[in-house]
Short mmCIF file of C-alpha atoms in Angstrom, two decimals:
data_model
loop_
_atom_site.label_atom_id
_atom_site.label_comp_id
_atom_site.label_asym_id
_atom_site.label_seq_id
_atom_site.Cartn_x
_atom_site.Cartn_y
_atom_site.Cartn_z
CA UNK T 300 -25.26 4.95 16.97
CA UNK T 301 -28.56 3.16 15.69
CA UNK T 302 -29.19 5.12 12.74
CA UNK T 303 -29.84 3.59 9.44
CA UNK T 304 -26.30 3.94 8.21
CA UNK T 305 -24.79 2.33 11.13
CA UNK T 306 -27.13 -0.62 10.93
CA UNK T 307 -26.21 -1.16 7.40
CA UNK T 308 -22.42 -1.13 7.94
CA UNK T 309 -23.01 -3.42 11.07
CA UNK T 310 -24.83 -5.74 8.61
CA UNK T 311 -21.89 -5.55 6.12
CA UNK T 312 -19.18 -6.08 8.54
CA UNK T 313 -20.82 -9.13 9.87
CA UNK T 314 -21.31 -10.48 6.45
CA UNK T 315 -17.97 -9.85 5.60
CA UNK T 316 -16.55 -11.28 8.78
CA UNK T 317 -17.69 -14.66 7.11
CA UNK T 318 -14.85 -14.38 4.64
CA UNK T 319 -12.19 -15.64 7.16
CA UNK T 320 -14.25 -18.35 8.70
CA UNK T 321 -12.09 -21.63 8.86
CA UNK T 322 -9.13 -19.89 7.87
CA UNK T 323 -6.99 -20.85 10.92
CA UNK T 324 -3.64 -19.18 11.90
CA UNK T 325 -3.01 -16.70 8.97
CA UNK T 326 -2.55 -12.97 8.81
CA UNK T 327 -6.07 -11.39 8.39
CA UNK T 328 -5.67 -8.04 6.54
CA UNK T 329 -8.76 -5.74 6.32
CA UNK T 330 -7.57 -2.67 4.25
CA UNK T 331 -10.32 0.28 5.16
CA UNK T 332 -12.83 0.83 8.01
CA UNK T 333 -15.42 -2.11 7.19
CA UNK T 334 -12.63 -4.94 6.10
CA UNK T 335 -10.64 -4.08 9.26
CA UNK T 336 -13.79 -4.28 11.47
CA UNK T 337 -14.81 -7.53 9.63
CA UNK T 338 -11.40 -9.16 10.13
CA UNK T 339 -11.31 -7.94 13.75
CA UNK T 340 -15.11 -9.38 14.46
CA UNK T 341 -14.03 -12.70 12.76
CA UNK T 342 -11.21 -12.85 15.06
CA UNK T 343 -13.10 -12.11 18.22
CA UNK T 344 -15.86 -14.62 17.40
CA UNK T 345 -15.62 -17.72 15.08
CA UNK T 346 -11.95 -17.59 13.88
CA UNK T 347 -9.74 -17.15 17.17
CA UNK T 348 -6.38 -18.28 15.39
CA UNK T 349 -6.51 -15.24 13.02
CA UNK T 350 -3.39 -12.95 13.20
CA UNK T 351 -3.62 -9.11 12.97
CA UNK T 352 -1.30 -6.09 12.92
CA UNK T 353 -1.87 -2.51 14.01
CA UNK T 354 -2.05 -1.59 10.19
CA UNK T 355 1.66 -0.50 10.59
CA UNK T 356 4.44 -2.83 11.75
CA UNK T 357 3.54 -4.96 14.68
CA UNK T 358 1.37 -8.14 15.41
CA UNK T 359 -1.07 -7.49 18.00
CA UNK T 360 -2.80 -10.21 20.59
CA UNK T 361 -6.11 -8.59 20.27
CA UNK T 362 -7.84 -6.13 17.48
CA UNK T 363 -6.86 -2.73 17.55
CA UNK T 364 -9.77 -0.19 18.16
CA UNK T 365 -10.40 2.14 15.27
CA UNK T 366 -9.55 5.89 15.62
CA UNK T 367 -8.02 7.82 18.65
CA UNK T 368 -6.96 5.29 21.21
CA UNK T 369 -7.17 7.26 24.53
CA UNK T 370 -5.38 5.32 27.19
CA UNK T 371 -5.68 2.03 25.02
CA UNK T 372 -2.06 0.43 24.62
CA UNK T 373 -1.43 -1.82 21.91
CA UNK T 374 -1.18 -5.74 22.95
CA UNK T 375 2.17 -6.51 21.00
CA UNK T 376 2.97 -9.79 20.29
CA UNK T 377 5.31 -9.80 17.10
CA UNK T 378 7.18 -7.61 14.51
CA UNK T 379 5.54 -7.46 10.97
CA UNK T 380 7.23 -4.55 9.24
CA UNK T 381 6.11 -4.18 5.46
CA UNK T 382 8.92 -6.47 4.16
CA UNK T 383 7.51 -9.49 6.44
CA UNK T 384 4.24 -9.07 5.31
CA UNK T 385 5.54 -9.94 1.79
CA UNK T 386 7.02 -12.93 3.06
CA UNK T 387 3.86 -14.12 4.57
CA UNK T 388 1.76 -13.37 1.74
CA UNK T 389 4.21 -15.16 -0.85
CA UNK T 390 3.90 -18.06 1.55
CA UNK T 391 0.13 -17.88 1.27
CA UNK T 392 -0.60 -17.40 4.89
CA UNK T 393 -2.89 -14.38 4.53
CA UNK T 394 -6.29 -13.45 3.36
CA UNK T 395 -6.91 -9.81 2.64
CA UNK T 396 -10.04 -8.01 1.97
CA UNK T 397 -9.51 -4.72 -0.11
CA UNK T 398 -11.74 -2.08 -1.44
CA UNK T 399 -11.59 -2.05 -5.17
CA UNK T 400 -12.68 1.06 -7.21
CA UNK T 401 -13.92 -1.44 -10.00
CA UNK T 402 -14.59 -5.14 -9.95
CA UNK T 403 -15.85 -7.34 -12.80
CA UNK T 404 -17.81 -10.61 -13.30
CA UNK T 405 -14.57 -12.83 -13.21
CA UNK T 406 -13.27 -11.04 -10.14
CA UNK T 407 -10.52 -8.67 -11.68
CA UNK T 408 -10.43 -5.67 -9.73
CA UNK T 409 -9.09 -2.26 -10.36
CA UNK T 410 -7.29 0.18 -7.77
CA UNK T 411 -4.88 1.74 -10.15
CA UNK T 412 -6.80 4.42 -12.67
CA UNK T 413 -9.79 5.14 -14.28
CA UNK T 414 -9.69 5.33 -18.13
CA UNK T 415 -6.91 4.68 -20.53
CA UNK T 416 -3.50 3.31 -18.73
CA UNK T 417 -1.58 5.26 -21.11
CA UNK T 418 -3.00 8.67 -20.18
CA UNK T 419 -5.67 7.78 -17.39
CA UNK T 420 -8.68 10.24 -16.87
CA UNK T 421 -8.20 9.64 -13.06
CA UNK T 422 -4.94 8.28 -11.58
CA UNK T 423 -5.66 6.19 -8.41
CA UNK T 424 -3.44 4.66 -6.05
CA UNK T 425 -1.36 2.22 -8.58
CA UNK T 426 -1.74 -1.57 -8.16
CA UNK T 427 -0.12 -1.62 -4.81
CA UNK T 428 0.26 -5.47 -3.81
CA UNK T 429 -2.80 -6.73 -5.50
CA UNK T 430 -1.05 -8.39 -8.23
CA UNK T 431 0.81 -10.52 -5.34
CA UNK T 432 -1.99 -10.69 -3.26
CA UNK T 433 -4.40 -12.16 -5.55
CA UNK T 434 -2.16 -14.81 -7.17
CA UNK T 435 -0.70 -15.98 -3.79
CA UNK T 436 -3.64 -16.27 -1.46
CA UNK T 437 -7.22 -15.82 -0.80
CA UNK T 438 -8.62 -12.41 -1.39
CA UNK T 439 -12.11 -11.03 -0.71
CA UNK T 440 -13.55 -7.49 -1.52
CA UNK T 441 -15.94 -4.80 -0.01
CA UNK T 442 -17.37 -2.12 -2.23
CA UNK T 443 -19.36 0.34 -0.45
CA UNK T 444 -21.42 1.70 -3.37
CA UNK T 445 -22.70 -0.92 -5.40
CA UNK T 446 -23.24 0.76 -8.85
CA UNK T 447 -22.75 -0.20 -12.71
CA UNK T 448 -19.76 2.31 -12.11
CA UNK T 449 -18.21 -0.04 -9.43
CA UNK T 450 -19.47 -3.69 -10.68
CA UNK T 451 -18.32 -3.16 -14.40
CA UNK T 452 -18.45 -5.10 -17.55
CA UNK T 453 -14.74 -4.55 -17.82
CA UNK T 454 -12.16 -3.25 -15.35
CA UNK T 455 -10.05 -0.29 -16.82
CA UNK T 456 -7.01 -2.02 -15.55
CA UNK T 457 -6.74 -5.46 -14.12
CA UNK T 458 -4.64 -4.81 -10.86
CA UNK T 459 -4.81 -8.29 -9.88
CA UNK T 460 -5.69 -11.71 -11.20
CA UNK T 461 -9.20 -13.26 -11.95
CA UNK T 462 -10.98 -16.18 -13.35
CA UNK T 463 -10.65 -15.67 -17.05
CA UNK T 464 -8.90 -18.69 -18.33
CA UNK T 465 -7.59 -16.95 -21.38
CA UNK T 466 -5.38 -14.68 -19.11
CA UNK T 467 -3.65 -17.73 -17.69
CA UNK T 468 -0.48 -18.81 -19.58
CA UNK T 469 0.55 -22.33 -19.76
CA UNK T 470 2.46 -23.11 -16.57
CA UNK T 471 1.42 -20.29 -14.41
CA UNK T 472 0.24 -21.71 -11.08
CA UNK T 473 -3.52 -20.90 -10.14
CA UNK T 474 -3.91 -23.08 -7.28
CA UNK T 475 -2.94 -20.68 -4.72
CA UNK T 476 -5.39 -18.23 -5.70
CA UNK T 477 -9.07 -17.94 -4.41
CA UNK T 478 -11.51 -14.79 -4.67
CA UNK T 479 -13.69 -15.92 -1.79
CA UNK T 480 -16.39 -13.10 -0.96
CA UNK T 481 -17.67 -9.88 -2.22
CA UNK T 482 -19.53 -7.78 0.02
CA UNK T 483 -21.43 -4.49 -0.94
CA UNK T 484 -24.32 -2.39 0.33
CA UNK T 485 -26.61 -4.22 -1.61
CA UNK T 486 -25.70 -7.84 -1.36
CA UNK T 487 -22.98 -10.77 -0.73
CA UNK T 488 -21.56 -12.55 -3.53
CA UNK T 489 -19.12 -15.36 -4.37
CA UNK T 490 -17.53 -16.79 -7.56
CA UNK T 491 -19.30 -19.97 -7.78
CA UNK T 492 -21.50 -19.02 -10.72
CA UNK T 493 -21.10 -20.73 -14.08
CA UNK T 494 -17.39 -20.57 -14.96
CA UNK T 495 -16.29 -19.04 -11.75
CA UNK T 496 -18.49 -15.82 -12.34
CA UNK T 497 -19.77 -13.68 -9.63
CA UNK T 498 -23.11 -14.91 -7.88
CA UNK T 499 -25.28 -13.62 -5.54
CA UNK T 500 -25.33 -15.61 -2.39
CA UNK T 501 -27.56 -13.20 -0.21
CA UNK T 502 -29.28 -9.67 -0.52
CA UNK T 503 -29.30 -7.36 2.34
CA UNK T 504 -32.86 -6.65 3.91
CA UNK T 505 -35.17 -4.75 1.67
CA UNK T 506 -32.99 -5.26 -1.29
CA UNK T 507 -34.32 -7.58 -4.17
CA UNK T 508 -31.91 -9.88 -6.43
CA UNK T 509 -33.56 -7.70 -9.40
CA UNK T 510 -32.28 -4.31 -7.79
CA UNK T 511 -28.82 -5.96 -7.32
CA UNK T 512 -28.94 -6.84 -10.86
CA UNK T 513 -30.01 -3.61 -12.12
CA UNK T 514 -27.03 -2.07 -10.19
CA UNK T 515 -24.55 -4.32 -11.93
CA UNK T 516 -23.20 -3.59 -15.41
CA UNK T 517 -22.62 -7.52 -16.04
CA UNK T 518 -25.19 -10.57 -15.51
CA UNK T 519 -25.14 -11.93 -12.19
CA UNK T 520 -25.60 -15.59 -11.24
CA UNK T 521 -27.86 -16.25 -8.45
CA UNK T 522 -27.37 -18.89 -5.81
CA UNK T 523 -30.42 -21.49 -5.92
CA UNK T 524 -30.76 -20.98 -2.23
CA UNK T 525 -30.21 -17.22 -2.27
CA UNK T 526 -31.85 -15.64 1.08
CA UNK T 527 -31.45 -12.49 3.04
CA UNK T 528 -28.10 -11.50 4.49
CA UNK T 529 -28.51 -12.20 8.31
CA UNK T 530 -28.86 -9.48 10.89
CA UNK T 531 -25.74 -9.11 13.07
CA UNK T 532 -26.33 -10.48 16.50
CA UNK T 533 -26.29 -8.66 19.75
CA UNK T 534 -23.01 -10.26 20.63
CA UNK T 535 -21.63 -8.98 17.37
CA UNK T 536 -22.94 -5.67 17.76
CA UNK T 537 -21.51 -5.37 21.32
CA UNK T 538 -18.22 -6.46 20.00
CA UNK T 539 -18.26 -3.79 16.96
CA UNK T 540 -19.39 -1.03 19.55
CA UNK T 541 -16.08 -1.57 21.40
CA UNK T 542 -13.93 -1.78 18.21
CA UNK T 543 -15.36 1.09 16.62
CA UNK T 544 -15.81 3.66 19.64
CA UNK T 545 -15.85 6.81 17.44
CA UNK T 546 -18.25 5.27 14.95
CA UNK T 547 -16.34 5.62 11.93
CA UNK T 548 -18.22 2.80 10.42
CA UNK T 549 -21.42 4.93 10.15
CA UNK T 550 -19.88 6.79 7.17
CA UNK T 551 -18.13 3.81 5.61
CA UNK T 552 -21.14 2.46 3.84
CA UNK T 553 -23.25 3.55 0.72
CA UNK O 249 20.02 8.92 -14.44
CA UNK O 250 17.98 6.67 -12.19
CA UNK O 251 17.50 7.36 -8.65
CA UNK O 252 15.86 5.42 -6.01
CA UNK O 253 13.90 6.98 -3.09
CA UNK O 254 13.85 5.04 0.34
CA UNK O 255 10.81 5.25 2.91
CA UNK O 256 7.17 4.42 1.90
CA UNK O 257 4.31 6.84 1.11
CA UNK O 258 4.50 9.58 3.58
CA UNK O 259 6.90 7.77 5.80
CA UNK O 260 10.74 8.57 6.37
CA UNK O 261 11.20 9.96 2.86
CA UNK O 262 14.46 12.02 2.23
CA UNK O 263 12.72 15.20 1.45
CA UNK O 264 15.51 17.66 2.10
CA UNK O 265 17.27 15.70 -0.50
CA UNK O 266 14.38 15.59 -2.72
CA UNK O 267 13.92 19.48 -2.41
CA UNK O 268 17.67 20.05 -3.17
CA UNK O 269 17.18 17.87 -6.36
CA UNK O 270 14.03 20.30 -7.28
CA UNK O 271 16.46 23.04 -6.83
CA UNK O 272 19.23 21.42 -8.85
CA UNK O 273 20.00 21.34 -12.71
CA UNK O 274 19.01 17.52 -12.75
CA UNK O 275 16.49 16.63 -15.50
CA UNK O 276 14.76 13.55 -17.24
CA UNK O 277 15.39 11.27 -14.13
CA UNK O 278 13.83 7.83 -13.71
CA UNK O 279 12.58 7.45 -10.34
CA UNK O 280 11.98 4.17 -8.19
CA UNK O 281 9.97 4.61 -5.25
CA UNK O 282 6.92 3.20 -2.80
CA UNK O 283 5.96 6.76 -3.53
CA UNK O 284 4.81 9.62 -1.58
CA UNK O 285 5.57 13.29 -1.58
CA UNK O 286 8.85 12.52 -3.00
CA UNK O 287 7.31 11.44 -6.28
CA UNK O 288 4.82 14.18 -6.31
CA UNK O 289 7.42 16.77 -5.66
CA UNK O 290 9.72 15.84 -8.34
CA UNK O 291 6.86 15.68 -10.96
CA UNK O 292 5.59 19.13 -9.89
CA UNK O 293 9.42 20.26 -10.44
CA UNK O 294 9.27 18.66 -13.76
CA UNK O 295 12.49 16.85 -13.37
CA UNK O 296 10.92 13.27 -14.01
CA UNK O 297 10.68 11.43 -17.21
CA UNK O 298 10.04 7.90 -15.85
CA UNK O 299 8.56 6.63 -12.78
CA UNK O 300 8.91 2.85 -11.57
CA UNK O 301 6.45 2.59 -8.68
CA UNK O 302 3.84 0.21 -6.94
CA UNK O 303 1.78 3.07 -5.46
CA UNK O 304 1.90 6.69 -4.92
CA UNK O 305 0.02 7.95 -1.83
CA UNK O 306 0.29 10.54 1.19
CA UNK O 307 -1.35 8.07 3.47
CA UNK O 308 -3.25 10.46 5.24
CA UNK O 309 -4.56 11.76 2.00
CA UNK O 310 -5.00 8.79 -0.11
CA UNK O 311 -4.29 10.04 -3.68
CA UNK O 312 -1.24 12.24 -4.45
CA UNK O 313 -2.42 15.40 -6.35
CA UNK O 314 0.99 16.49 -8.16
CA UNK O 315 1.37 12.77 -9.38
CA UNK O 316 -2.05 12.65 -10.51
CA UNK O 317 -1.47 15.88 -12.43
CA UNK O 318 1.55 14.49 -14.18
CA UNK O 319 -0.22 11.22 -15.06
CA UNK O 320 -3.38 12.87 -16.25
CA UNK O 321 -1.67 15.21 -18.45
CA UNK O 322 0.86 12.65 -20.01
CA UNK O 323 3.92 14.34 -18.57
CA UNK O 324 5.53 11.17 -17.39
CA UNK O 325 6.03 7.50 -18.62
CA UNK O 326 5.35 4.75 -15.91
CA UNK O 327 6.54 1.19 -15.21
CA UNK O 328 3.59 -0.04 -12.73
CA UNK O 329 4.74 -2.66 -10.50
CA UNK O 330 3.29 -4.73 -7.93
CA UNK O 331 4.92 -3.51 -4.36
CA UNK O 332 6.78 -6.89 -4.08
CA UNK O 333 8.13 -7.00 -7.72
CA UNK O 334 9.60 -3.49 -6.85
CA UNK O 335 11.14 -5.24 -3.91
CA UNK O 336 12.57 -8.10 -6.07
CA UNK O 337 13.88 -5.76 -8.83
CA UNK O 338 16.10 -4.04 -5.97
CA UNK O 339 17.04 -7.29 -4.49
CA UNK O 340 18.00 -8.54 -8.08
CA UNK O 341 20.17 -5.76 -8.68
CA UNK O 342 21.74 -5.79 -5.28
CA UNK O 343 22.62 -9.44 -5.80
CA UNK O 344 24.07 -8.77 -9.07
CA UNK O 345 21.36 -10.86 -10.63
CA UNK O 346 19.67 -10.12 -14.00
CA UNK O 347 16.33 -11.21 -12.63
CA UNK O 348 14.51 -12.95 -9.67
CA UNK O 349 11.47 -15.03 -10.38
CA UNK O 350 8.21 -14.09 -8.96
CA UNK O 351 4.35 -14.81 -9.38
CA UNK O 352 3.25 -11.43 -8.58
CA UNK O 353 2.51 -9.63 -11.80
CA UNK O 354 1.46 -12.56 -13.98
CA UNK O 355 -2.08 -13.11 -15.38
CA UNK O 356 -3.03 -9.34 -14.88
CA UNK O 357 -2.60 -6.07 -16.66
CA UNK O 358 1.02 -5.41 -14.87
CA UNK O 359 2.29 -8.01 -17.50
CA UNK O 360 0.14 -6.48 -20.34
CA UNK O 361 1.24 -2.92 -19.80
CA UNK O 362 4.71 -3.63 -19.29
CA UNK O 363 5.81 -5.66 -22.59
CA UNK O 364 9.49 -5.50 -21.56
CA UNK O 365 8.64 -8.14 -18.69
CA UNK O 366 9.41 -11.52 -19.60
CA UNK O 367 8.63 -14.91 -17.96
CA UNK O 368 10.84 -17.92 -17.30
CA UNK O 369 10.27 -21.49 -17.00
CA UNK O 370 11.49 -23.41 -14.09
CA UNK O 371 14.23 -25.88 -15.34
CA UNK O 372 13.08 -28.29 -12.72
CA UNK O 373 10.57 -30.98 -12.79
CA UNK O 374 7.64 -28.57 -11.87
CA UNK O 375 8.03 -26.51 -15.04
CA UNK O 376 6.38 -23.56 -13.69
CA UNK O 377 5.89 -20.19 -15.44
CA UNK O 378 7.42 -17.37 -13.34
CA UNK O 379 7.63 -13.87 -14.08
CA UNK O 380 11.41 -12.74 -14.38
CA UNK O 381 11.47 -9.46 -12.39
CA UNK O 382 14.46 -7.69 -13.86
CA UNK O 383 17.06 -5.95 -11.78
CA UNK O 384 16.19 -2.31 -10.93
CA UNK O 385 19.80 -0.88 -11.12
CA UNK O 386 19.99 2.56 -9.51
CA UNK O 387 22.73 5.27 -10.17
CA UNK O 388 21.79 6.61 -6.70
CA UNK O 389 19.59 5.81 -3.86
CA UNK O 390 18.56 8.46 -1.34
CA UNK O 391 17.61 7.80 2.33
CA UNK O 392 16.81 9.39 5.56
CA UNK O 393 17.64 7.82 8.77
CA UNK O 394 17.56 9.04 12.28
CA UNK O 395 21.48 8.88 12.78
CA UNK O 396 24.56 8.18 10.96
CA UNK O 397 28.32 8.20 12.14
CA UNK O 398 30.70 10.25 10.02
CA UNK O 399 31.71 7.00 7.87
CA UNK O 400 28.22 6.06 6.91
CA UNK O 401 27.23 3.52 9.64
CA UNK O 402 23.22 4.34 9.70
CA UNK O 403 20.67 3.79 12.44
CA UNK O 404 16.70 3.70 11.96
CA UNK O 405 14.98 3.97 15.20
CA UNK O 406 11.44 3.67 13.99
CA UNK O 407 9.62 0.12 13.92
CA UNK O 408 10.00 -0.50 10.06
CA UNK O 409 13.22 -0.38 7.84
CA UNK O 410 10.91 -0.35 4.86
CA UNK O 411 13.02 -1.14 2.09
CA UNK O 412 16.03 1.18 2.40
CA UNK O 413 18.82 -1.55 2.80
CA UNK O 414 17.68 -2.82 -0.40
CA UNK O 415 17.79 0.70 -2.20
CA UNK O 416 21.27 1.12 -0.98
CA UNK O 417 22.45 -2.57 -2.30
CA UNK O 418 20.75 -1.77 -5.71
CA UNK O 419 22.48 1.62 -6.17
CA UNK O 420 26.09 2.39 -7.35
CA UNK O 421 25.88 5.32 -5.04
CA UNK O 422 24.12 5.86 -1.57
CA UNK O 423 23.36 8.94 0.03
CA UNK O 424 22.02 9.16 3.57
CA UNK O 425 20.49 12.30 5.19
CA UNK O 426 20.05 11.96 8.92
CA UNK O 427 18.39 13.86 11.74
CA UNK O 428 21.77 13.93 13.49
CA UNK O 429 25.55 12.68 13.03
CA UNK O 430 26.84 11.11 16.21
CA UNK O 431 30.26 9.55 17.05
CA UNK O 432 29.93 5.84 16.08
CA UNK O 433 30.18 4.66 20.14
CA UNK O 434 26.93 7.06 20.56
CA UNK O 435 24.87 5.09 18.18
CA UNK O 436 24.13 2.01 20.77
CA UNK O 437 23.28 4.64 23.16
CA UNK O 438 20.13 5.24 21.26
CA UNK O 439 19.05 2.04 20.03
CA UNK O 440 19.79 -1.71 19.96
CA UNK O 441 22.08 -3.30 17.47
CA UNK O 442 19.14 -4.27 15.20
CA UNK O 443 18.66 -0.58 14.67
CA UNK O 444 21.89 -0.42 12.79
CA UNK O 445 20.53 -0.95 9.36
CA UNK O 446 23.35 0.25 6.82
CA UNK O 447 27.01 -0.81 7.10
CA UNK O 448 29.59 1.85 6.08
CA UNK O 449 30.42 -0.07 3.07
CA UNK O 450 27.07 0.49 1.39
CA UNK O 451 26.81 4.16 2.21
CA UNK O 452 28.90 6.69 -0.10
CA UNK O 453 27.83 9.87 1.71
CA UNK O 454 26.21 11.29 4.56
CA UNK O 455 24.70 14.82 5.63
CA UNK O 456 23.16 16.15 8.52
CA UNK O 457 19.43 17.24 7.89
CA UNK O 458 17.44 17.76 10.99
CA UNK O 459 13.83 17.28 10.15
CA UNK O 460 14.95 16.07 6.64
CA UNK O 461 12.12 13.75 6.33
CA UNK O 462 9.39 16.72 6.68
CA UNK O 463 6.50 16.63 5.90
CA UNK O 464 6.72 13.01 6.13
CA UNK O 465 7.45 11.04 9.54
CA UNK O 466 10.61 10.03 11.06
CA UNK O 467 9.36 7.77 13.75
CA UNK O 468 10.04 8.20 16.77
CA UNK O 469 10.78 11.78 16.31
CA UNK O 470 8.14 13.28 14.59
CA UNK O 471 4.72 12.18 12.82
CA UNK O 472 3.32 12.78 9.41
CA UNK O 473 2.52 16.45 8.91
CA UNK O 474 -1.34 16.27 7.61
CA UNK O 475 -1.66 20.00 7.96
CA UNK O 476 1.57 20.51 5.72
CA UNK O 477 0.46 17.85 3.31
CA UNK O 478 -2.77 19.60 2.79
CA UNK O 479 -0.97 22.82 1.73
CA UNK O 480 1.44 20.97 -0.49
CA UNK O 481 -1.43 19.10 -2.24
CA UNK O 482 -3.33 22.52 -2.92
CA UNK O 483 -0.38 23.64 -4.56
CA UNK O 484 -1.12 21.49 -7.52
CA UNK O 485 -4.32 23.37 -8.38
CA UNK O 486 -2.36 26.05 -10.64
CA UNK O 487 1.02 26.95 -11.75
CA UNK O 488 0.66 30.11 -9.60
CA UNK O 489 -0.06 27.97 -6.49
CA UNK O 490 2.95 25.66 -7.04
CA UNK O 491 5.04 28.69 -7.74
CA UNK O 492 4.14 30.08 -4.32
CA UNK O 493 4.67 26.74 -2.55
CA UNK O 494 8.12 26.35 -4.22
CA UNK O 495 9.07 29.77 -3.19
CA UNK O 496 8.19 29.42 0.35
CA UNK O 497 9.40 25.82 0.94
CA UNK O 498 11.81 24.62 -1.71
CA UNK O 499 13.87 27.75 -3.23
CA UNK O 500 15.04 28.28 0.61
CA UNK O 501 17.96 26.96 2.99
CA UNK O 502 17.11 24.23 4.81
CA UNK O 503 17.12 26.24 8.17
CA UNK O 504 14.51 28.46 6.50
CA UNK O 505 12.25 25.60 5.42
CA UNK O 506 12.25 24.25 9.09
CA UNK O 507 11.20 27.89 10.26
CA UNK O 508 8.55 27.95 7.31
CA UNK O 509 7.27 24.66 8.49
CA UNK O 510 6.52 25.91 11.92
CA UNK O 511 9.79 25.40 13.60
CA UNK O 512 11.61 22.67 15.32
CA UNK O 513 9.35 22.36 18.34
CA UNK O 514 6.28 22.40 15.98
CA UNK O 515 7.75 19.61 14.18
CA UNK O 516 8.77 17.71 16.82
CA UNK O 517 5.29 17.98 18.55
CA UNK O 518 3.51 16.43 15.41
CA UNK O 519 1.72 13.26 16.77
CA UNK O 520 2.03 10.02 15.03
CA UNK O 521 -0.75 9.20 12.89
CA UNK O 522 -3.01 6.48 14.11
CA UNK O 523 -3.86 4.12 11.14
#
């Protein structure tokens, strides 16, 4: 469990957990192994008021470990069928981290399809809840493989909203939306570049700003105090080992 | 004809009814669904003209092979929506409203790719621009539940009703298949009053279809049959593979289907997927 892939995954998870810092008593939704572990880690460390589900229909009092559960029993504290997730997200009481297939400079993500929407080259899931999530509450993203094919000049379909002024019609409320953090296998980014564009906040150990730029199809801004992504602490590593007893995170990055 | 299909992804889909449609002379359907193998199977059977959807997934297998094939070959047209917009459209239809206002879908490609969607401006001081999600009126809703009585009172024992009651409300006719038809007085012996999801006034027909959600789950009785879904997905590889699947699992009686899927005891022992 100390191989290179697990180490990188742990680093990404600890960095992604920072997305929820200071969020208070809201629903933390992490869709996918790394986002879910990141939300769980945030809850168990710096953000103890967060709420999470079992990824199905109940709220739990502690994060549910990933994979087969053995004797583990869910600690249920509430009911959260899919319809109530909509109630919560429309009220803005949620911060979701999802895994887009494509993401661009102004934060538009695509999980719908590759190619022409009229007749796609590859049909993916469909927009799911991304349009409603992104316009109603804070969203963050994890991209396991940072390449010019995932960090694209323009997404083939904008499954959600982003920071292009031209796409916001008069009278549409923008003040509920925030795209907070993007974590990839190479770097951590936010949208505090010029004109709310994507900006490198930190690069992972052994990765340079130039390397991140070379794997990105658009020009990234760079934070003036860009630094190295901090390594996870022993406390964080112990929590992750307990939350992922089967080591699923080892194959979740890269 | 527009049909709405209850359940969610690979969960509590009325698959016995879907298989019956695949065997029928129905064609050119508009299908409204939080899609799983219901959508893929109807696409593969060639009976779908248009799909109104937020996603199509088998959950345990993220992408739906038959749906992909239909989209990538241009065989169907689509109205791609946010999941919440779909809920809102069903609610609007159920409440006999022309539309319900929503923010989801604005300022992204949902709006751009669906030029029929219009916006409205709040008549109050805020003046906010909202998307007017049109009512999704259904000619028929198809649902699968645990128990019904003979008049249509319907019980869901699983932890999530999904949006089944909204499909029923949005539909001119609602047809419910169930694991078992019980006398009315027996329903509360099986679950608490909150489990009685549909009243008889919103249900037009019931049919007993044991394991009628297979290969999707019907919690708590059985889980998602991941093994079967692999076989089903592989049938998208060629016309021959689909013809073989169809002969084994669709063009058969319900009893023969259950036997072909491994029999009652096997299906009842399918564990619940851990997400």
